[in-house]
Every structure is written in structure tokens, then in C-alpha cells.
XYZ file of C-alpha atoms in Angstrom:
652
model
C 9.577 11.744 -26.392
C 10.020 8.106 -25.506
C 11.778 7.403 -22.034
C 12.057 4.498 -19.952
C 14.235 4.549 -16.709
C 17.235 2.422 -17.331
C 19.131 0.049 -15.122
C 21.145 2.989 -13.448
C 18.106 4.761 -12.542
C 16.501 1.701 -11.026
C 19.465 0.443 -9.202
C 19.684 4.110 -7.558
C 16.140 3.936 -6.437
C 16.860 0.345 -5.083
C 19.868 1.358 -3.386
C 18.205 4.608 -1.655
C 15.751 2.164 -0.396
C 18.273 -0.222 1.082
C 20.397 2.615 2.588
C 17.253 4.065 4.200
C 16.353 0.737 5.821
C 20.043 0.171 7.050
C 20.480 3.765 8.353
C 16.842 3.722 10.428
C 17.779 0.199 11.658
C 21.408 1.302 13.090
C 20.487 4.434 14.300
C 17.500 2.959 16.261
C 20.014 0.233 17.788
C 22.369 2.832 18.298
C 19.908 5.340 20.528
C 18.796 2.116 22.291
C 22.537 1.569 23.448
C 22.684 -1.653 21.252
C 24.798 -0.006 18.110
C 25.548 -3.308 15.980
C 28.132 -1.391 13.654
C 30.987 1.284 14.338
C 30.461 5.026 14.030
C 32.519 5.132 10.916
C 30.702 2.424 9.186
C 27.208 4.374 9.968
C 28.842 7.453 8.617
C 29.516 6.009 5.257
C 26.054 4.642 4.925
C 24.855 8.379 5.826
C 27.084 9.792 3.177
C 25.939 7.662 0.659
C 22.175 8.240 1.204
C 22.623 11.956 1.538
C 24.758 11.893 -1.746
C 21.918 10.017 -3.752
C 18.765 11.399 -1.939
C 19.532 14.594 -0.239
C 15.985 15.189 0.903
C 15.333 11.686 2.326
C 12.848 12.198 5.430
C 15.609 10.472 7.622
C 17.848 13.665 7.546
C 14.853 15.640 9.308
C 14.413 12.844 12.033
C 17.842 11.057 13.051
C 18.820 12.802 16.306
C 15.870 14.784 16.983
C 14.274 14.661 20.484
C 10.712 15.749 19.544
C 7.404 14.359 20.104
C 7.563 11.787 17.199
C 11.062 10.536 18.637
C 10.210 9.822 22.264
C 11.344 6.161 23.078
C 7.961 4.153 23.140
C 9.669 2.218 26.102
C 9.262 4.885 28.759
C 6.333 6.596 29.923
C 5.573 10.238 29.183
C 5.371 12.999 31.816
C 4.966 16.766 31.682
C 7.759 19.093 32.639
C 7.504 21.558 35.980
C 9.486 24.006 33.964
C 9.603 25.098 30.289
C 12.514 23.467 28.531
C 12.754 25.712 25.488
C 15.615 26.863 23.276
C 17.871 29.892 23.819
C 18.560 32.444 21.667
C 22.104 32.288 19.983
C 24.914 34.469 19.012
C 27.937 32.494 17.036
C 30.004 35.668 17.071
C 31.019 38.991 19.088
C 29.294 41.230 16.708
C 25.826 39.303 17.074
C 26.496 39.368 20.908
C 27.255 42.749 20.953
C 23.808 43.538 19.245
C 22.035 41.547 21.929
C 23.685 43.320 24.591
C 22.729 46.706 23.262
C 19.201 45.744 24.343
C 20.033 43.844 27.265
C 21.934 46.744 29.460
C 23.038 44.787 32.794
C 24.857 46.082 35.487
C 26.525 42.685 35.505
C 26.552 39.703 33.393
C 26.227 36.209 34.833
C 28.345 33.752 32.683
C 27.934 30.036 32.790
C 29.439 27.096 30.639
C 27.026 25.720 27.867
C 27.035 22.208 28.576
C 26.956 19.859 25.197
C 24.979 17.029 26.643
C 21.415 15.895 26.812
C 18.813 17.959 28.920
C 17.118 16.275 31.884
C 14.573 17.885 34.398
C 14.394 16.288 37.980
C 11.533 16.561 39.911
C 11.378 16.507 43.717
C 8.110 16.344 46.270
C 9.147 17.467 49.760
C 13.090 16.907 49.091
C 12.289 13.209 47.579
C 13.091 12.775 43.835
C 10.050 11.249 42.106
C 10.987 12.020 38.512
C 13.357 12.540 35.837
C 12.160 13.670 32.505
C 14.212 14.101 29.210
C 13.660 17.564 27.136
C 11.325 15.901 24.715
C 9.328 18.793 23.104
C 9.919 21.183 26.109
C 6.440 20.319 27.898
C 6.461 16.611 27.802
C 9.324 14.128 27.770
C 10.361 10.445 28.591
C 10.279 9.575 32.168
C 13.733 7.725 32.705
C 13.771 8.007 36.319
C 15.227 4.439 36.851
C 18.027 5.200 34.636
C 18.837 8.597 36.189
C 19.146 7.405 39.806
C 22.073 5.618 38.724
C 23.972 8.841 37.313
C 26.526 10.612 39.253
C 24.737 14.056 40.934
C 21.133 12.823 41.055
C 20.454 12.572 44.738
C 17.379 10.583 45.688
C 16.767 13.066 48.530
C 18.156 16.245 49.535
C 20.026 17.219 52.440
C 22.138 20.294 53.543
C 25.839 19.807 54.782
C 24.670 19.239 58.334
C 22.484 16.220 57.205
C 19.189 18.147 57.678
C 16.640 17.189 55.127
C 15.729 19.820 52.502
C 11.958 19.931 51.838
C 11.983 21.327 48.423
C 9.321 20.823 45.936
C 9.993 21.704 42.135
C 12.320 21.004 39.384
C 16.024 20.900 39.012
C 17.515 21.291 35.619
C 20.588 19.987 34.149
C 22.753 18.444 31.441
C 23.533 14.733 31.332
C 27.254 14.546 30.049
C 29.845 12.004 29.619
C 33.443 12.919 30.455
C 36.226 12.417 28.083
C 37.861 10.232 30.575
C 34.874 7.711 30.543
C 34.534 8.041 26.745
C 38.426 7.193 26.112
C 37.969 4.486 28.427
C 34.809 2.756 27.748
C 33.095 4.236 24.982
C 35.781 5.282 22.312
C 33.941 3.702 19.217
C 31.181 6.442 19.802
C 31.416 9.230 17.661
C 31.574 11.764 20.659
C 30.629 12.087 24.266
C 27.256 13.727 23.508
C 26.084 10.906 21.333
C 27.385 8.354 23.732
C 25.437 9.821 26.844
C 22.051 10.456 24.748
C 22.039 6.680 23.736
C 22.996 5.236 27.424
C 20.715 7.506 29.259
C 17.681 6.156 26.900
C 18.804 2.125 27.210
C 15.732 0.231 27.872
C 17.913 -1.852 30.622
C 19.557 1.293 32.246
C 22.842 -0.286 31.613
C 25.796 2.348 31.576
C 23.831 5.065 33.251
C 26.116 4.386 36.115
C 28.973 6.259 33.750
C 26.891 9.286 33.112
C 27.054 12.510 35.113
C 24.508 15.143 35.651
C 25.433 19.044 35.937
C 22.792 21.394 37.023
C 22.266 24.987 36.310
C 18.729 25.709 36.966
C 15.993 25.348 39.365
C 12.209 26.164 39.966
C 10.263 26.234 43.379
C 6.569 25.198 42.657
C 5.500 25.143 46.365
C 6.334 27.922 48.983
C 8.946 30.438 49.217
C 11.998 29.531 46.890
C 15.303 29.052 48.765
C 17.265 31.554 46.639
C 16.711 34.995 45.497
C 19.091 35.351 42.274
C 20.611 33.416 39.614
C 23.921 33.256 41.684
C 21.955 32.209 44.931
C 20.487 29.395 42.839
C 23.604 28.068 41.711
C 25.020 28.405 45.483
C 21.816 26.540 46.629
C 22.241 23.719 44.178
C 26.086 23.037 45.339
C 24.661 23.022 48.981
C 21.977 20.275 48.281
C 24.616 18.078 46.795
C 24.221 18.683 42.971
C 27.209 19.081 40.655
C 26.751 22.639 39.336
C 28.053 24.384 36.311
C 31.056 27.162 36.761
C 29.597 30.499 37.034
C 31.597 33.897 36.840
C 30.384 37.559 36.994
C 31.697 39.957 34.243
C 30.731 43.787 34.473
C 30.488 44.575 30.612
C 29.853 42.600 27.100
C 33.523 43.157 26.371
C 34.507 41.426 29.603
C 32.120 38.468 28.278
C 33.635 38.596 25.011
C 37.177 38.113 26.269
C 36.032 35.494 28.766
C 34.724 33.327 25.906
C 38.250 33.790 23.983
C 40.028 32.416 27.051
C 37.699 29.527 27.488
C 37.514 28.606 24.216
C 41.424 28.451 24.232
C 41.615 25.825 26.875
C 38.188 24.056 26.598
C 40.123 21.095 25.067
C 41.413 20.470 28.396
C 38.328 20.557 30.360
C 36.696 17.211 31.925
C 33.528 17.577 29.609
C 32.518 19.286 26.415
C 30.934 22.613 26.256
C 30.063 24.375 22.984
C 29.359 27.856 24.152
C 28.585 30.007 27.142
C 25.276 31.056 28.566
C 24.839 34.822 29.601
C 22.050 35.957 31.792
C 21.157 38.883 34.008
C 21.133 38.342 37.844
C 17.566 38.906 38.372
C 15.265 35.400 38.217
C 12.558 36.162 35.561
C 10.061 33.488 35.642
C 7.915 35.067 32.776
C 10.632 35.067 30.560
C 12.015 31.530 31.634
C 8.534 30.238 30.558
C 9.053 31.253 27.251
C 9.713 28.728 24.592
C 12.822 30.798 23.737
C 13.884 33.161 26.556
C 14.834 36.729 25.661
C 16.774 37.857 28.774
C 19.536 35.271 28.203
C 21.616 34.092 25.522
C 23.747 31.262 24.386
C 27.273 32.701 23.138
C 28.368 29.915 21.079
C 31.853 29.345 19.992
C 33.203 29.115 16.481
C 32.073 26.168 14.485
C 34.688 23.448 14.546
C 36.388 23.451 11.339
C 38.898 21.702 9.448
C 41.212 22.166 5.919
C 41.597 19.504 3.539
C 42.164 18.972 -0.419
C 39.196 19.185 -2.753
C 39.870 16.028 -4.968
C 36.248 16.054 -7.006
C 32.966 17.588 -7.428
C 29.831 15.571 -7.873
C 26.746 16.810 -9.335
C 23.426 15.654 -7.357
C 20.515 15.506 -9.593
C 17.037 16.447 -8.109
C 14.418 17.057 -10.385
C 15.679 19.593 -12.909
C 18.336 20.813 -10.772
C 22.081 20.009 -10.516
C 23.808 20.645 -7.241
C 27.630 20.556 -6.814
C 28.920 18.314 -4.052
C 32.554 18.545 -3.067
C 34.496 15.351 -2.441
C 37.531 16.081 -0.240
C 39.982 13.898 1.766
C 38.510 12.806 5.029
C 38.490 15.149 8.182
C 37.018 14.768 11.729
C 34.673 17.376 12.695
C 32.848 17.363 15.992
C 33.764 13.653 16.345
C 32.679 12.379 13.094
C 34.520 11.526 9.562
C 33.342 13.796 6.930
C 34.445 13.481 3.231
C 31.614 15.409 1.207
C 29.949 18.914 1.522
C 27.574 20.835 -0.637
C 28.793 23.902 -2.832
C 25.166 25.154 -2.841
C 25.260 26.107 -6.629
C 27.906 27.547 -9.387
C 27.805 31.214 -7.878
C 28.803 30.017 -4.453
C 31.825 28.033 -6.262
C 32.878 31.183 -8.107
C 32.801 33.335 -5.045
C 34.716 30.957 -3.126
C 37.404 30.559 -5.912
C 37.566 26.673 -5.273
C 39.078 24.441 -7.669
C 39.990 20.551 -8.069
C 43.035 20.480 -5.804
C 42.342 23.821 -3.762
C 42.867 23.435 0.203
C 39.348 24.359 1.238
C 38.007 25.003 4.707
C 35.239 22.761 5.799
C 33.047 23.611 8.948
C 29.707 21.878 10.336
C 26.896 24.411 10.094
C 24.906 24.028 13.286
C 27.640 21.493 14.160
C 25.290 18.999 11.981
C 25.662 19.812 8.185
C 29.175 20.018 6.533
C 29.705 23.024 4.475
C 32.637 24.329 2.282
C 33.315 27.867 3.763
C 36.216 29.063 1.789
C 39.786 28.510 0.575
C 43.300 28.567 1.853
C 44.586 31.329 -0.291
C 48.435 30.831 0.075
C 48.326 27.247 -0.727
C 50.347 26.587 -3.938
C 49.402 22.889 -4.733
C 48.470 21.678 -8.356
C 44.979 22.954 -8.835
C 42.424 22.521 -12.129
C 39.046 23.997 -13.002
C 35.645 22.636 -12.232
C 33.937 21.446 -14.909
C 30.185 22.083 -14.918
C 27.996 19.461 -16.884
C 26.725 20.562 -19.966
C 23.703 18.226 -20.911
C 20.951 16.741 -19.174
C 21.462 13.308 -18.171
C 17.848 12.543 -18.897
C 16.952 14.117 -21.882
C 19.947 15.672 -23.339
C 19.103 19.263 -23.310
C 21.727 21.799 -22.775
C 21.557 22.837 -19.067
C 21.234 26.572 -18.246
C 23.413 28.292 -15.658
C 21.805 31.287 -14.148
C 24.257 31.540 -11.420
C 22.500 30.644 -8.442
C 21.160 27.572 -10.026
C 22.228 25.055 -12.766
C 19.061 23.321 -14.389
C 17.401 21.496 -17.295
C 15.127 23.963 -19.101
C 12.914 21.480 -21.104
C 9.560 21.046 -19.632
C 9.571 17.779 -21.540
C 12.292 16.460 -19.690
C 11.297 13.203 -17.883
C 13.471 13.633 -14.855
C 11.829 16.935 -14.451
C 8.347 15.631 -15.016
C 8.917 12.656 -12.430
C 10.243 14.988 -9.822
C 7.172 17.401 -10.107
C 5.077 14.108 -9.930
C 6.729 13.126 -6.526
C 6.396 16.579 -5.302
C 2.677 16.792 -6.025
C 2.260 13.568 -4.080
C 4.158 14.622 -1.222
C 2.690 17.944 -0.916
C -0.782 17.241 -1.654
C -0.268 14.175 1.223
C -1.542 11.410 -1.018
C -0.265 9.153 1.811
C -0.842 5.680 0.033
C 0.828 6.575 -3.148
C 4.491 5.191 -2.599
C 7.410 6.225 -4.877
C 7.827 2.979 -6.390
C 4.213 3.150 -7.851
C 4.621 6.411 -9.338
C 8.062 5.571 -10.697
C 6.641 2.415 -12.408
C 3.399 4.195 -13.665
C 5.668 6.972 -15.214
C 8.104 4.379 -16.679
C 5.209 2.582 -18.301
C 3.782 5.903 -19.820
C 0.609 5.473 -17.495
C 1.045 8.641 -15.868
C 3.065 11.708 -17.747
C 1.234 14.588 -15.854
C -0.398 15.768 -12.583
C -3.741 15.562 -14.240
C -3.134 12.063 -15.165
C -3.094 11.023 -11.541
C -6.827 11.867 -11.397
C -7.620 9.539 -14.411
C -6.501 6.477 -12.878
C -8.707 3.626 -12.083
C -8.741 0.149 -10.544
C -8.008 -1.495 -13.932
C -4.901 0.588 -14.337
C -3.435 0.284 -11.021
C -4.444 -3.475 -10.181
C -1.492 -5.100 -12.007
C 1.153 -3.052 -9.810
C -0.212 -4.616 -6.615
C -0.685 -8.274 -8.145
C 1.593 -11.067 -9.626
C 0.759 -12.248 -13.156
C -0.960 -15.107 -12.033
C -3.570 -13.044 -9.822
C -4.733 -10.816 -12.510
C -8.049 -12.205 -12.547
C -8.595 -11.016 -9.096
C -7.324 -7.504 -9.961
C -10.621 -6.087 -8.949
C -10.040 -7.179 -5.449
C -6.707 -5.438 -5.220
C -6.819 -3.977 -1.777
C -3.690 -1.690 -2.308
C -5.062 -0.158 -5.390
C -8.302 0.648 -3.882
C -6.554 2.421 -1.188
C -4.552 4.484 -3.709
C -7.734 5.575 -5.550
C -9.586 6.457 -2.213
C -6.697 8.353 -0.945
C -6.322 10.322 -4.408
C -10.220 11.062 -4.033
C -9.585 12.386 -0.582
C -7.249 14.892 -1.543
C -8.897 16.617 -4.530
C -9.627 19.493 -2.327
C -6.887 21.710 -1.323
C -5.855 25.361 -0.419
C -4.521 27.801 -2.829
C -0.815 27.332 -1.016
C -0.756 23.783 -1.332
C -2.082 23.676 -4.844
C 0.658 25.810 -6.054
C 3.454 24.465 -4.051
C 2.668 20.994 -5.264
C 3.962 22.328 -8.612
C 7.760 21.893 -7.795
C 8.505 25.552 -8.565
C 12.213 25.968 -7.457
C 12.330 26.866 -3.874
C 8.657 27.652 -3.768
C 6.946 25.923 -1.082
C 3.546 26.143 0.893
C 4.775 28.632 3.340
C 6.140 30.859 0.672
C 3.000 30.840 -1.225
C 0.917 31.323 1.978
C 2.646 34.650 2.512
C 1.605 36.117 -1.067
C -2.037 34.774 -0.227
C -1.954 36.686 3.049
C -0.763 39.545 1.327
C -3.820 39.461 -0.972
C -2.861 37.521 -3.763
C -5.782 34.773 -2.539
C -6.802 33.380 -6.037
C -4.892 31.762 -8.646
C -6.200 34.339 -11.187
C -4.574 37.101 -8.929
C -1.148 35.222 -8.815
C -1.485 35.079 -12.651
C -2.106 38.553 -13.052
C 0.765 39.774 -10.682
C 4.149 40.927 -11.853
C 7.555 40.030 -10.394
C 7.612 43.700 -8.903
C 4.259 43.075 -6.982
C 5.737 39.817 -5.640
C 8.956 41.629 -4.493
C 7.096 44.023 -2.719
C 5.607 41.197 -0.273
C 7.446 41.034 3.127
C 9.720 37.981 3.022
C 10.185 38.071 -0.799
C 13.407 38.862 -2.787
C 13.550 39.836 -6.589
C 15.175 36.559 -7.545
C 12.201 34.422 -5.875
C 9.646 36.603 -7.248
C 10.763 36.306 -10.723
C 11.131 32.491 -10.007
C 7.383 32.413 -8.895
C 6.270 34.418 -11.969
C 8.274 32.081 -14.267
C 6.876 29.106 -12.581
C 3.428 30.173 -12.761
C 3.779 30.760 -16.356
C 5.309 27.306 -17.154
C 2.580 25.372 -15.451
C -0.336 27.645 -16.272
C -1.719 25.152 -18.736
C -1.832 22.285 -16.304
C -3.049 24.255 -13.440
C -5.905 25.326 -15.566
C -6.601 21.765 -16.672
C -6.826 20.302 -13.048
C -9.200 23.184 -12.375
C -11.343 23.637 -15.188
C -11.765 19.998 -15.583
C -12.721 19.746 -11.732
C -10.088 17.226 -11.186
C -9.232 19.354 -8.117
C -10.709 22.107 -5.962
C -9.274 25.067 -4.457
C -10.845 25.577 -1.144
C -10.764 28.524 1.398
C -9.280 31.680 -0.621
C -10.915 35.139 -0.326
C -14.411 33.605 0.482
C -13.267 31.029 2.836
C -15.109 30.653 6.312
C -11.822 31.551 8.034
C -10.249 33.838 5.804
C -8.122 36.172 7.655
C -8.150 34.126 10.623
C -4.981 31.921 12.085
C -4.792 29.011 14.183
C -2.255 27.582 16.469
C -2.942 24.026 17.875
C -1.522 22.637 20.979
C -1.993 19.395 23.048
C -4.132 16.263 21.939
C -7.394 16.716 19.763
C -10.043 13.959 20.518
C -12.041 14.017 17.165
C -9.194 14.205 14.581
C -5.250 14.353 14.225
C -3.721 17.922 14.154
C -2.597 17.491 10.699
C -6.302 17.115 9.845
C -7.322 19.950 11.721
C -4.606 22.324 10.114
C -5.658 21.076 6.624
C -9.534 21.932 7.421
C -8.279 25.535 8.473
C -6.430 25.807 5.113
C -9.503 24.289 3.166
C -11.573 27.232 4.571
C -9.204 30.022 3.850
C -7.388 30.276 7.140
C -3.663 29.769 8.029
C -1.636 27.781 10.702
C 1.106 28.805 12.914
C 3.251 26.747 14.962
C 3.798 29.007 17.811
C 1.815 31.913 19.461
C 2.291 35.320 18.272
C 0.944 38.575 18.406
C -1.057 38.466 15.292
C -2.350 35.123 16.181
C -6.266 34.892 15.903
C -7.177 31.502 17.981
C -5.069 29.091 20.199
C -6.915 25.782 19.952
C -6.389 23.447 23.019
C -8.473 21.124 25.011
C -6.871 22.357 28.326
C -7.751 25.994 28.163
C -7.100 26.667 31.619
C -3.583 25.146 31.756
C -0.547 27.046 32.631
C 1.530 26.212 29.524
C 3.781 28.476 28.077
C 1.396 28.856 24.910
C -1.709 29.744 26.996
C 0.250 32.254 29.059
C 1.682 33.888 25.643
C -1.923 33.798 24.248
C -3.347 35.532 27.427
C -0.592 37.817 27.459
C -1.056 38.929 23.866
C -5.069 39.054 23.901
C -5.325 35.932 21.554
C -8.531 34.041 21.869
C -8.143 30.557 23.433
C -10.890 28.056 22.293
C -11.359 24.149 22.810
C -11.787 21.782 19.982
C -15.789 21.771 20.320
C -15.482 25.782 19.688
C -13.297 25.212 16.741
C -15.582 22.676 15.068
C -18.340 25.398 15.645
C -16.463 27.684 13.535
C -16.862 25.101 10.620
C -20.416 24.798 11.422
């Protein structure tokens, strides 16, 4: 079938590129405290990009406070206390389930502050560092900014003016009060975002308008000046810190009742909170060192929600799949303007009973992603049925509605083939192969299948990097050479990567790895398995198992072509050197990047984990004697802790 991308498709790709650059630019300026546009204007750009490209990498990075998002203008520093995440309960039922295994004589309950975490480090009672949360172990040193905040004493003294020689860490939340927000930063979406932007400003401007409220402390030298959690809060107050309110309840039901009371009056508080933290009286240092402590829980308030009228449904096209997106009258949720939300799939729409004109309930799932949760049943406004698209916009084939998915079934659909090519390049990690290049090669019919990627040569690629006047120099094209080198470097891959690269709906590398770990560690074993076989594997359901079987069948010819023609090679598997072994990497490696080390493990039949678990085989770190939480957990579980040199020896 002849197919060329029309102006609409090219215009869409161009617009996605423009929006990505704008969102990144304005997001960076915002978090440096130099916002160039209003939040409403930013949200419009954000919504448009999401509607055009729902899987854009920016949606996974914006607002994150992880290693890759630390502000490069601040030096890095290690925490003295682990700054991990808490277990969460979003409703009374979930909290009661947690309380069944955490039967305390009394429950200490604190406000869960909705701000940005900060650790203050003191030596002999003198403030020496203030560090953002970062990845929980390392963060940005913003001491200069922190010194300007309300509630950050430069030195510790008691009420009588006697110096307190405390050495250790104090943890709190940087917040902006509603009053300050309304008077000075009302153009910002909410207090949390405004505070986060100000505390990381390079010039420190605005930090004086922020407030630190503390709730935790750890003594690292000598005897701690407190014996339990209540005493800790009392001691923090005596040292001059602002402290979180604390109440003591005798039963889980009293905690639930208190939550309802606080929820009803939290709009009148001077700052934002998004729930309660419930813990025992005893200080459990071992539990506190966990990345996710078990002995306490965040008891969240119900998600913020609003009602509005659904005006239309658009269909977002990603590969073969058509996803419904509801368009409704604008509402404010968690300080931002929202006017569109995913409806997931046809079955979800039917179960909700939603129609054009319905009054719908919109929430922010995780207070980040808008979602239509239901309809107001007694609303009597005029409505009409939602019409599902019938034909594929690219090839004209009849779309298939199987309930959980609306999709184009044609294997020859150009949009479906292109998406598979993009998926392969992404999963296999051919880094120099840009999206514009693959689109152009596909439109010119130079690449129509995954195997075609491995037949590319310099003569084919060079014109895509040079203008017409430079074609005689095409063999000197640096860009074309880099693409070819990158293709060559990624001919070897694990079985999980190989299968995940074929863009089978809902089947990613992690999903395939579950099957590999369950014994389906060769492509032939995967071909020979039935849906019932896959469904018996932990983490698989019947629908996913059926999808896997059908996906393997649909792509079998191309898979075998790649392998039989030796275009790619599956490494590891049942005979790999690391077969049956799992690895977790922490800290910096000296001879390679972590991603390359993980790829090496997978090539040799092993698997990688992001955290230390009881079934982990090796924790790899160049600081084997450190007291980090991962090292402690590995020692507790009897996991072997090896350094980089020992890891490389396993590879011979």
C-alpha cells in the first residue's frame, strides 16, 4: 500500500517539537524562580502537548526531584537521615487494613505538610548545611537560601539562652502560607509550586517569604535529647523550630474521626496539608532508615474533585490504539486549570455511563493526572451518545472495539508500522536515531519494517543529514555515521528487550522479564506457550496473556527474520553467565554508566532491580562499607554486596 504522510501528520510532528521546547523552557525558568509566562498559559501548552503526544518524556520528568533534576547551580551533599517515601492510605478502609498489622497502644498523628522536604544539618548546635530531598540520599545544598527562611535557626539555644550542642539532622517541610501566596505570588498555581521554585532560586530571592515546619530529628553524636516521637516534637519546639501539630489518639477509629474533622476545616489553615502522618510513640531507627518506612503511614485526604459538563470526546491516536479524551468546561483542581482528561477505553466509558452533555466528576489522580471518575446521576441536562470512530485515519481499515481497547487490526497500517519502528528504536536504545529521521525514512519507503533498519548504509542515510548542494560529500556525513554506529552497537539484546521492542499492546520489558524468570527463557518457549500458560505466571492476567500470545503470533515472521538472518542476537537466556542472578546498582560506577552495566547484566541472562529485596542476588556498590539504607537492607537479607571490580570479574 502506498502511503505518504500528509501535511496534517507533518504539522503535528512539528507542533509536538515546538511544544516540547516551550514546555521545557518555561518549566526550567519557573523552577529557577524566573517564570516568563503565567501558569494558565503554561497549562494550555501542557494540555496541548499531552493531547498530541501523551507519551512525551517531559510528562515523566517535569516536577520530579530526582537525581537527574537537581539544579546544577547547587553543590551536592549527602543526607544524614534517609528521606524516603511513606506508605499511603487514601481512605479509611486502607488505613484500617494497615492498622490491623500495626496495633499500637496509642497513635501519634501529625499534619502531612504539602511542601518541599528539607534537611538541616547541625554540628555542635551550629547550622552547617541545608539539603533538599533529592533522591533521598543525596540532594542540593541550598544553605544560603535556607538561612533566610522563617524557622531555620543558625544556632540552637534553649529558652534560657543556653547553647544546645546538638549534632545531627532536623527534617522539615518548606511551605508558603496562604497569606504570602495571596499577597505576593497569586500568579503561581499553588503554594507548593511557588515554594519549590523560590527555595531553588540561584540568587536566593524570595526565600525570606518561606517557612520551615519541622517534624523529625536524628542525633548522630552522643545521646539523643529525646526518647520518643512526642518528646522529639517537644524538643524541636524548645530549640526554636516551627513544629507540626501533634495529637495522640487511642484507636484507629479515633484517627479516622480526627481525619474527617481536619479535612472539614483544612481550608482555614494558614498552609496546605494533604493528609495526616500516623506513627507509633517509639522511635524506630531501623524502620526510619528504610526507603519506605513500615511503622508509619500517610493517611491522605480524598482527592480534590470537581463537577463539570462533558462537551466532547477526542480520540488520541498512538500506534494502532485510539484512546478517548474527554473535553469539558474548565475547572480548578489543586490550583491548576483542567479542561481535558483521559477516559481510558470504550469499556470505561460504558461503565461510567458517560455521554456528551453529562455532568462528570473530575479528580486529579495522585493530585497530578486528571481523571473522569463518574457522572452525577440526577443531572437532567440534554445529552447524546458518544460516537466511536469506525475507520482508521491512516489506512481506512475498520477499527476493532474489544472493550478494553479500540484499535486498527491491519498489520499493513502505516501508522501502526511507524509506531512499532519508533518503539523498537526506543526500547533497544538506538540513541542517535531521532524521530524526525525515522519518520522521513518511513515516508520515503526506505524503512518499512524493523529488519529494514539493519540494511541501512551510508549512501542511504547521508542525504538526510546534508543539503542538496553537499551530496558529493555524503560519505563524510558525521550524523549518518553516528546512526550506523549506534545501530551496530545495539545488535545484541536480551530476550525481554527483543520482545518488548515489537510494540505489543501493554507488553513492556518488565512484563516480558516476568515470563523469562518463570522459565520461558527462549523465543521458542514463548512461541510454544499458550495463553493459559502465561496466565499462570504471577503478575499476568487472562487478557494480558491472550494479548501476549496474539502479539507473538502477529510478529513471528519478523522476529524470526531478524534472528535467522543474524541481524540481531538475543544474548543471555537460559545459558547466560548470569542466568538466575539479579543485580541492584547503587552509587557511581567508575568504568561505565549504570545503564550500560544493567544492559550487560541482561545480555548475560541476569535481571536488574531498582531496590534491595529478599530475593536479590547482588548489590553492586563501590562503597561496600557505607551505612546507606541499601547496604543495611542487603546485610539484613543476606544479599551479597560486591564492588564494581568484583562485578566485572563475573563477566570474565
